[in-house]
Amino acid sequence: MSYEHILVAVDLTEECDPVIKKAMALALAGHSKLSLVHIVEPMAMAFGGDVPMDLSQLQQQQFDQAKEKLEALKRKYPDVKTGDSHLTYGQPRQEIHNLAKEHHVDLIVVGSHGRHGLSLLLGSTANDVLHGAPCDVLAVRLIKRPEK
Amino acid sequence: MSYEHILVAVDLTEECDPVIKKAMALALAGHSKLSLVHIVEPMAMAFGGDVPMDLSQLQQQQFDQAKEKLEALKRKYPDVKTGDSHLTYGQPRQEIHNLAKEHHVDLIVVGSHGRHGLSLLLGSTANDVLHGAPCDVLAVRLIKRPEK
């Protein structure tokens, strides 16, 4: 009944640490393969899809930075080596669902701020990923801790 | 890193079987306490909250039937005896979140049809439970299997 392949969606900020830790604990308990994914959302899309300026250089920088951070994350969590890490462009829900289908993922783990109200309309990644997901989804609650 | 108290929200149909099985597997792997909850949505609310007829008798029948089914479910899964089972009236999200807070639940497990489109607007229990949840939420994907 345990999961065979767990895919963790990371936002590459410090917030993703508890998400990876939870996913790792599940993977260790169930001897599951563990993979990482980070999605870079295309800037043109973020600005509304009709921006006259050339964003390709900025996008490349964004992609390179994400790649470096993802490599750093893999070094920080060497146990993730059993799986793959993916870095793709696109709309998070679609890319995560596609990867899950391609790689026979049976659990997607994603961080959730547990926000409601306005974000219910705007959508959050956790909520978005849940809809139409090809497999189970674990939303790990992220809690803002008071600064030390 | 494993969960201490897992709360499974069940709809008391046959569909909830895979949800309970997944939750049980997690509970066994992590030596977690496992509790069940079923929420009976008040009829007056379902009809719009302003129904002139007396629904108290019908509601009592609905509640009694749910109680019987929940007892049958507990007999079917004797391993759930480690935790409690809860049967309450109300709005599922609110009741599940309240129970989770009261009983120090760190994982809510709920079934998800993975529907999108219209149900994104109408809300589904899994999506609804995710918003504002005080802890992690595992949405177990329910797949309609072809009839044998």
Short mmCIF file of C-alpha atoms in Angstrom, two decimals:
data_model
loop_
_atom_site.label_atom_id
_atom_site.label_comp_id
_atom_site.label_asym_id
_atom_site.label_seq_id
_atom_site.Cartn_x
_atom_site.Cartn_y
_atom_site.Cartn_z
CA MET A 1 0.00 0.00 0.00
CA SER A 2 3.00 2.35 0.14
CA TYR A 3 3.94 4.70 -2.67
CA GLU A 4 6.42 3.64 -5.34
CA HIS A 5 7.42 6.99 -6.79
CA ILE A 6 7.01 10.27 -4.95
CA LEU A 7 7.40 13.57 -6.79
CA VAL A 8 8.09 16.67 -4.68
CA ALA A 9 7.28 20.05 -6.20
CA VAL A 10 9.68 22.64 -4.78
CA ASP A 11 9.62 26.43 -5.03
CA LEU A 12 13.38 26.65 -4.27
CA THR A 13 12.87 29.01 -1.31
CA GLU A 14 13.65 28.06 2.30
CA GLU A 15 9.96 27.28 2.67
CA CYS A 16 10.35 24.07 0.71
CA ASP A 17 12.54 22.42 3.39
CA PRO A 18 9.65 20.97 5.46
CA VAL A 19 8.02 19.77 2.25
CA ILE A 20 11.13 17.83 1.21
CA LYS A 21 11.62 16.49 4.74
CA LYS A 22 8.06 15.12 4.89
CA ALA A 23 8.41 13.57 1.44
CA MET A 24 11.76 12.01 2.42
CA ALA A 25 10.27 10.52 5.59
CA LEU A 26 7.47 8.94 3.55
CA ALA A 27 9.93 7.70 0.92
CA LEU A 28 12.19 6.14 3.56
CA ALA A 29 9.23 4.47 5.31
CA GLY A 30 7.85 3.06 2.06
CA HIS A 31 11.15 2.47 0.20
CA SER A 32 9.84 4.80 -2.51
CA LYS A 33 11.75 6.50 -5.30
CA LEU A 34 11.85 10.25 -4.67
CA SER A 35 12.12 12.88 -7.40
CA LEU A 36 12.18 16.67 -7.35
CA VAL A 37 10.55 19.11 -9.71
CA HIS A 38 10.72 22.87 -10.00
CA ILE A 39 8.68 24.76 -12.55
CA VAL A 40 9.87 28.09 -13.92
CA GLU A 41 6.82 30.06 -14.98
CA PRO A 42 7.53 31.89 -18.25
CA MET A 43 7.75 35.64 -17.67
CA ALA A 44 5.71 36.55 -20.70
CA MET A 45 2.93 34.51 -19.21
CA ALA A 46 3.33 36.21 -15.85
CA PHE A 47 3.04 39.64 -17.48
CA GLY A 48 -0.06 38.71 -19.40
CA GLY A 49 1.35 37.08 -22.52
CA ASP A 50 1.54 40.20 -24.67
CA VAL A 51 4.73 41.97 -23.62
CA PRO A 52 6.53 43.82 -26.43
CA MET A 53 10.04 43.62 -24.87
CA ASP A 54 12.40 40.69 -25.42
CA LEU A 55 12.40 38.60 -22.26
CA SER A 56 14.49 35.70 -23.53
CA GLN A 57 17.67 36.86 -21.76
CA LEU A 58 15.87 37.42 -18.46
CA GLN A 59 14.18 34.06 -18.80
CA GLN A 60 17.52 32.37 -19.38
CA GLN A 61 18.90 34.02 -16.22
CA GLN A 62 15.82 32.90 -14.28
CA PHE A 63 16.26 29.36 -15.56
CA ASP A 64 20.01 29.30 -14.77
CA GLN A 65 19.41 30.58 -11.24
CA ALA A 66 16.72 27.93 -10.68
CA LYS A 67 19.12 25.27 -11.97
CA GLU A 68 21.83 26.35 -9.51
CA LYS A 69 19.37 26.38 -6.62
CA LEU A 70 18.05 22.95 -7.56
CA GLU A 71 21.62 21.58 -7.65
CA ALA A 72 22.28 23.11 -4.21
CA LEU A 73 19.10 21.47 -2.93
CA LYS A 74 20.19 18.09 -4.23
CA ARG A 75 23.53 18.49 -2.42
CA LYS A 76 21.65 19.44 0.77
CA TYR A 77 19.48 16.32 0.53
CA PRO A 78 21.70 13.61 -0.89
CA ASP A 79 19.01 10.99 -0.20
CA VAL A 80 17.06 12.38 -3.13
CA LYS A 81 19.68 10.83 -5.42
CA THR A 82 17.52 7.76 -5.87
CA GLY A 83 15.20 9.71 -8.14
CA ASP A 84 15.52 12.38 -10.77
CA SER A 85 15.25 16.12 -10.60
CA HIS A 86 13.30 18.01 -13.19
CA LEU A 87 13.43 21.67 -14.12
CA THR A 88 10.89 22.79 -16.67
CA TYR A 89 9.16 25.86 -18.01
CA GLY A 90 5.43 26.17 -17.99
CA GLN A 91 2.23 26.27 -15.99
CA PRO A 92 2.87 24.40 -12.70
CA ARG A 93 -0.26 22.25 -12.66
CA GLN A 94 0.12 21.07 -16.22
CA GLU A 95 3.86 20.38 -15.96
CA ILE A 96 3.53 18.53 -12.64
CA HIS A 97 0.64 16.41 -13.91
CA ASN A 98 2.50 15.59 -17.13
CA LEU A 99 5.65 14.57 -15.22
CA ALA A 100 3.55 12.48 -12.82
CA LYS A 101 1.98 10.61 -15.74
CA GLU A 102 5.25 10.15 -17.66
CA HIS A 103 7.19 8.85 -14.68
CA HIS A 104 4.40 6.77 -13.09
CA VAL A 105 4.35 8.91 -9.96
CA ASP A 106 1.76 7.78 -7.42
CA LEU A 107 2.16 10.65 -4.93
CA ILE A 108 2.78 14.34 -5.55
CA VAL A 109 3.96 16.31 -2.50
CA VAL A 110 3.49 20.07 -2.55
CA GLY A 111 3.65 22.87 0.04
CA SER A 112 0.47 24.66 1.02
CA HIS A 113 -0.01 27.94 2.83
CA GLY A 114 -3.52 26.90 3.77
CA ARG A 115 -4.75 30.31 2.75
CA HIS A 116 -8.39 30.81 1.95
CA GLY A 117 -10.67 33.60 0.92
CA LEU A 118 -9.16 35.52 -1.97
CA SER A 119 -6.60 32.83 -2.75
CA LEU A 120 -9.51 30.43 -3.26
CA LEU A 121 -10.33 32.47 -6.36
CA LEU A 122 -6.78 33.22 -7.41
CA GLY A 123 -5.71 29.64 -6.88
CA SER A 124 -2.63 28.40 -5.09
CA THR A 125 -0.21 25.76 -6.35
CA ALA A 126 -1.44 23.11 -3.89
CA ASN A 127 -5.07 23.69 -4.78
CA ASP A 128 -4.26 23.90 -8.46
CA VAL A 129 -2.20 20.70 -8.43
CA LEU A 130 -5.02 18.83 -6.69
CA HIS A 131 -7.46 19.45 -9.53
CA GLY A 132 -7.19 16.80 -12.20
CA ALA A 133 -4.15 15.19 -10.54
CA PRO A 134 -3.48 11.70 -11.95
CA CYS A 135 -2.52 10.40 -8.48
CA ASP A 136 -2.64 11.17 -4.75
CA VAL A 137 -1.56 14.63 -3.58
CA LEU A 138 -0.09 15.45 -0.17
CA ALA A 139 -0.34 19.13 0.72
CA VAL A 140 2.23 19.91 3.42
CA ARG A 141 1.08 22.81 5.57
CA LEU A 142 3.66 25.59 5.71
CA ILE A 143 3.56 27.63 8.89
CA LYS A 144 5.30 30.97 9.22
CA ARG A 145 7.42 30.69 12.31
CA PRO A 146 8.23 33.77 14.39
CA GLU A 147 11.72 35.15 13.62
CA LYS A 148 14.40 34.25 16.14
CA MET B 1 8.97 13.03 10.92
CA SER B 2 5.99 10.64 10.77
CA TYR B 3 2.46 11.65 11.66
CA GLU B 4 1.15 11.19 15.20
CA HIS B 5 -2.58 11.41 14.63
CA ILE B 6 -4.23 10.79 11.27
CA LEU B 7 -7.88 11.73 10.73
CA VAL B 8 -9.67 10.09 7.80
CA ALA B 9 -12.77 11.80 6.46
CA VAL B 10 -15.15 9.17 5.06
CA ASP B 11 -18.27 9.56 2.97
CA LEU B 12 -19.53 6.08 4.05
CA THR B 13 -19.91 4.87 0.44
CA GLU B 14 -17.81 2.06 -1.07
CA GLU B 15 -15.59 4.76 -2.51
CA CYS B 16 -14.05 5.44 0.89
CA ASP B 17 -12.37 2.00 1.05
CA PRO B 18 -9.15 3.02 -0.77
CA VAL B 19 -8.99 6.18 1.33
CA ILE B 20 -9.11 4.20 4.59
CA LYS B 21 -6.61 1.65 3.25
CA LYS B 22 -4.08 4.35 2.34
CA ALA B 23 -4.52 6.04 5.71
CA MET B 24 -4.11 2.71 7.51
CA ALA B 25 -0.90 1.95 5.61
CA LEU B 26 0.51 5.34 6.62
CA ALA B 27 -0.62 4.84 10.22
CA LEU B 28 0.96 1.39 10.42
CA ALA B 29 4.24 2.65 8.89
CA GLY B 30 4.41 5.62 11.26
CA HIS B 31 2.78 4.05 14.34
CA SER B 32 0.18 6.81 14.16
CA LYS B 33 -3.15 7.01 15.89
CA LEU B 34 -5.93 6.75 13.29
CA SER B 35 -9.38 8.28 13.69
CA LEU B 36 -12.45 8.39 11.45
CA VAL B 37 -14.85 11.22 10.83
CA HIS B 38 -18.08 11.44 8.89
CA ILE B 39 -19.99 14.67 8.56
CA VAL B 40 -23.74 14.70 8.05
CA GLU B 41 -24.66 17.88 6.23
CA PRO B 42 -27.87 19.31 7.69
CA MET B 43 -30.74 19.00 5.22
CA ALA B 44 -32.08 22.48 5.80
CA MET B 45 -28.69 23.75 4.69
CA ALA B 46 -28.74 21.54 1.61
CA PHE B 47 -32.15 22.93 0.64
CA GLY B 48 -31.12 26.51 1.06
CA GLY B 49 -31.67 27.11 4.77
CA ASP B 50 -35.23 28.39 4.52
CA VAL B 51 -37.41 25.31 4.20
CA PRO B 52 -40.85 25.60 5.82
CA MET B 53 -41.32 21.84 6.50
CA ASP B 54 -40.06 20.11 9.65
CA LEU B 55 -36.96 18.14 8.73
CA SER B 56 -35.97 17.05 12.23
CA GLN B 57 -37.32 13.51 11.80
CA LEU B 58 -35.64 13.03 8.42
CA GLN B 59 -32.41 14.40 9.85
CA GLN B 60 -32.57 11.98 12.73
CA GLN B 61 -33.02 9.09 10.27
CA GLN B 62 -30.07 10.35 8.21
CA PHE B 63 -27.93 10.58 11.34
CA ASP B 64 -28.97 7.09 12.56
CA GLN B 65 -28.18 5.56 9.16
CA ALA B 66 -24.78 7.24 9.12
CA LYS B 67 -24.11 5.95 12.64
CA GLU B 68 -24.92 2.37 11.58
CA LYS B 69 -22.68 2.63 8.50
CA LEU B 70 -19.84 4.09 10.56
CA GLU B 71 -20.14 1.21 13.05
CA ALA B 72 -20.09 -1.29 10.15
CA LEU B 73 -16.97 0.44 8.80
CA LYS B 74 -15.26 0.17 12.19
CA ARG B 75 -16.03 -3.57 12.25
CA LYS B 76 -14.63 -3.92 8.72
CA TYR B 77 -11.39 -2.17 9.73
CA PRO B 78 -10.71 -3.25 13.30
CA ASP B 79 -7.26 -1.63 13.15
CA VAL B 80 -8.94 1.75 13.38
CA LYS B 81 -9.74 0.94 17.03
CA THR B 82 -6.62 2.79 18.15
CA GLY B 83 -8.33 6.10 17.47
CA ASP B 84 -11.81 7.53 17.78
CA SER B 85 -14.64 7.82 15.34
CA HIS B 86 -16.60 11.01 15.06
CA LEU B 87 -20.02 11.63 13.58
CA THR B 88 -21.09 15.24 13.48
CA TYR B 89 -23.51 17.59 11.78
CA GLY B 90 -22.33 20.60 9.88
CA GLN B 91 -20.29 21.98 7.04
CA PRO B 92 -17.53 19.41 6.23
CA ARG B 93 -14.59 21.81 6.04
CA GLN B 94 -15.40 23.55 9.30
CA GLU B 95 -16.16 20.36 11.21
CA ILE B 96 -13.05 18.56 9.94
CA HIS B 97 -10.79 21.53 10.73
CA ASN B 98 -12.30 21.90 14.21
CA LEU B 99 -11.83 18.19 14.96
CA ALA B 100 -8.26 18.36 13.64
CA LYS B 101 -7.46 21.26 15.98
CA GLU B 102 -9.21 19.75 19.02
CA HIS B 103 -7.58 16.34 18.68
CA HIS B 104 -4.10 17.53 17.58
CA VAL B 105 -4.40 15.84 14.20
CA ASP B 106 -1.33 16.35 11.99
CA LEU B 107 -2.67 14.71 8.83
CA ILE B 108 -6.16 14.76 7.34
CA VAL B 109 -6.82 12.10 4.69
CA VAL B 110 -9.67 12.69 2.28
CA GLY B 111 -10.82 11.19 -1.03
CA SER B 112 -10.59 13.25 -4.19
CA HIS B 113 -12.24 12.72 -7.53
CA GLY B 114 -9.62 14.93 -9.14
CA ARG B 115 -12.37 16.70 -11.03
CA HIS B 116 -11.74 20.11 -12.42
CA GLY B 117 -13.60 22.63 -14.47
CA LEU B 118 -17.04 23.19 -13.00
CA SER B 119 -16.20 21.50 -9.71
CA LEU B 120 -13.42 24.05 -9.29
CA LEU B 121 -16.17 26.62 -8.85
CA LEU B 122 -18.58 24.41 -6.94
CA GLY B 123 -15.84 23.11 -4.67
CA SER B 124 -15.19 19.50 -3.75
CA THR B 125 -14.58 18.19 -0.25
CA ALA B 126 -10.84 17.61 -0.88
CA ASN B 127 -10.33 21.09 -2.26
CA ASP B 128 -12.48 22.62 0.42
CA VAL B 129 -10.68 20.78 3.24
CA LEU B 130 -7.31 21.94 1.90
CA HIS B 131 -8.15 25.60 2.34
CA GLY B 132 -7.35 26.82 5.79
CA ALA B 133 -6.46 23.33 7.02
CA PRO B 134 -4.54 23.45 10.32
CA CYS B 135 -2.28 20.56 9.21
CA ASP B 136 -1.17 18.48 6.21
CA VAL B 137 -3.84 17.10 3.88
CA LEU B 138 -3.51 13.93 1.80
CA ALA B 139 -5.97 13.78 -1.08
CA VAL B 140 -6.36 10.16 -2.18
CA ARG B 141 -7.29 9.96 -5.85
CA LEU B 142 -10.44 7.95 -6.42
CA ILE B 143 -10.59 6.27 -9.80
CA LYS B 144 -13.77 4.83 -11.23
CA ARG B 145 -12.94 1.28 -12.19
CA PRO B 146 -14.74 -0.43 -15.05
CA GLU B 147 -17.54 -2.71 -13.85
CA LYS B 148 -16.69 -6.40 -13.82
#
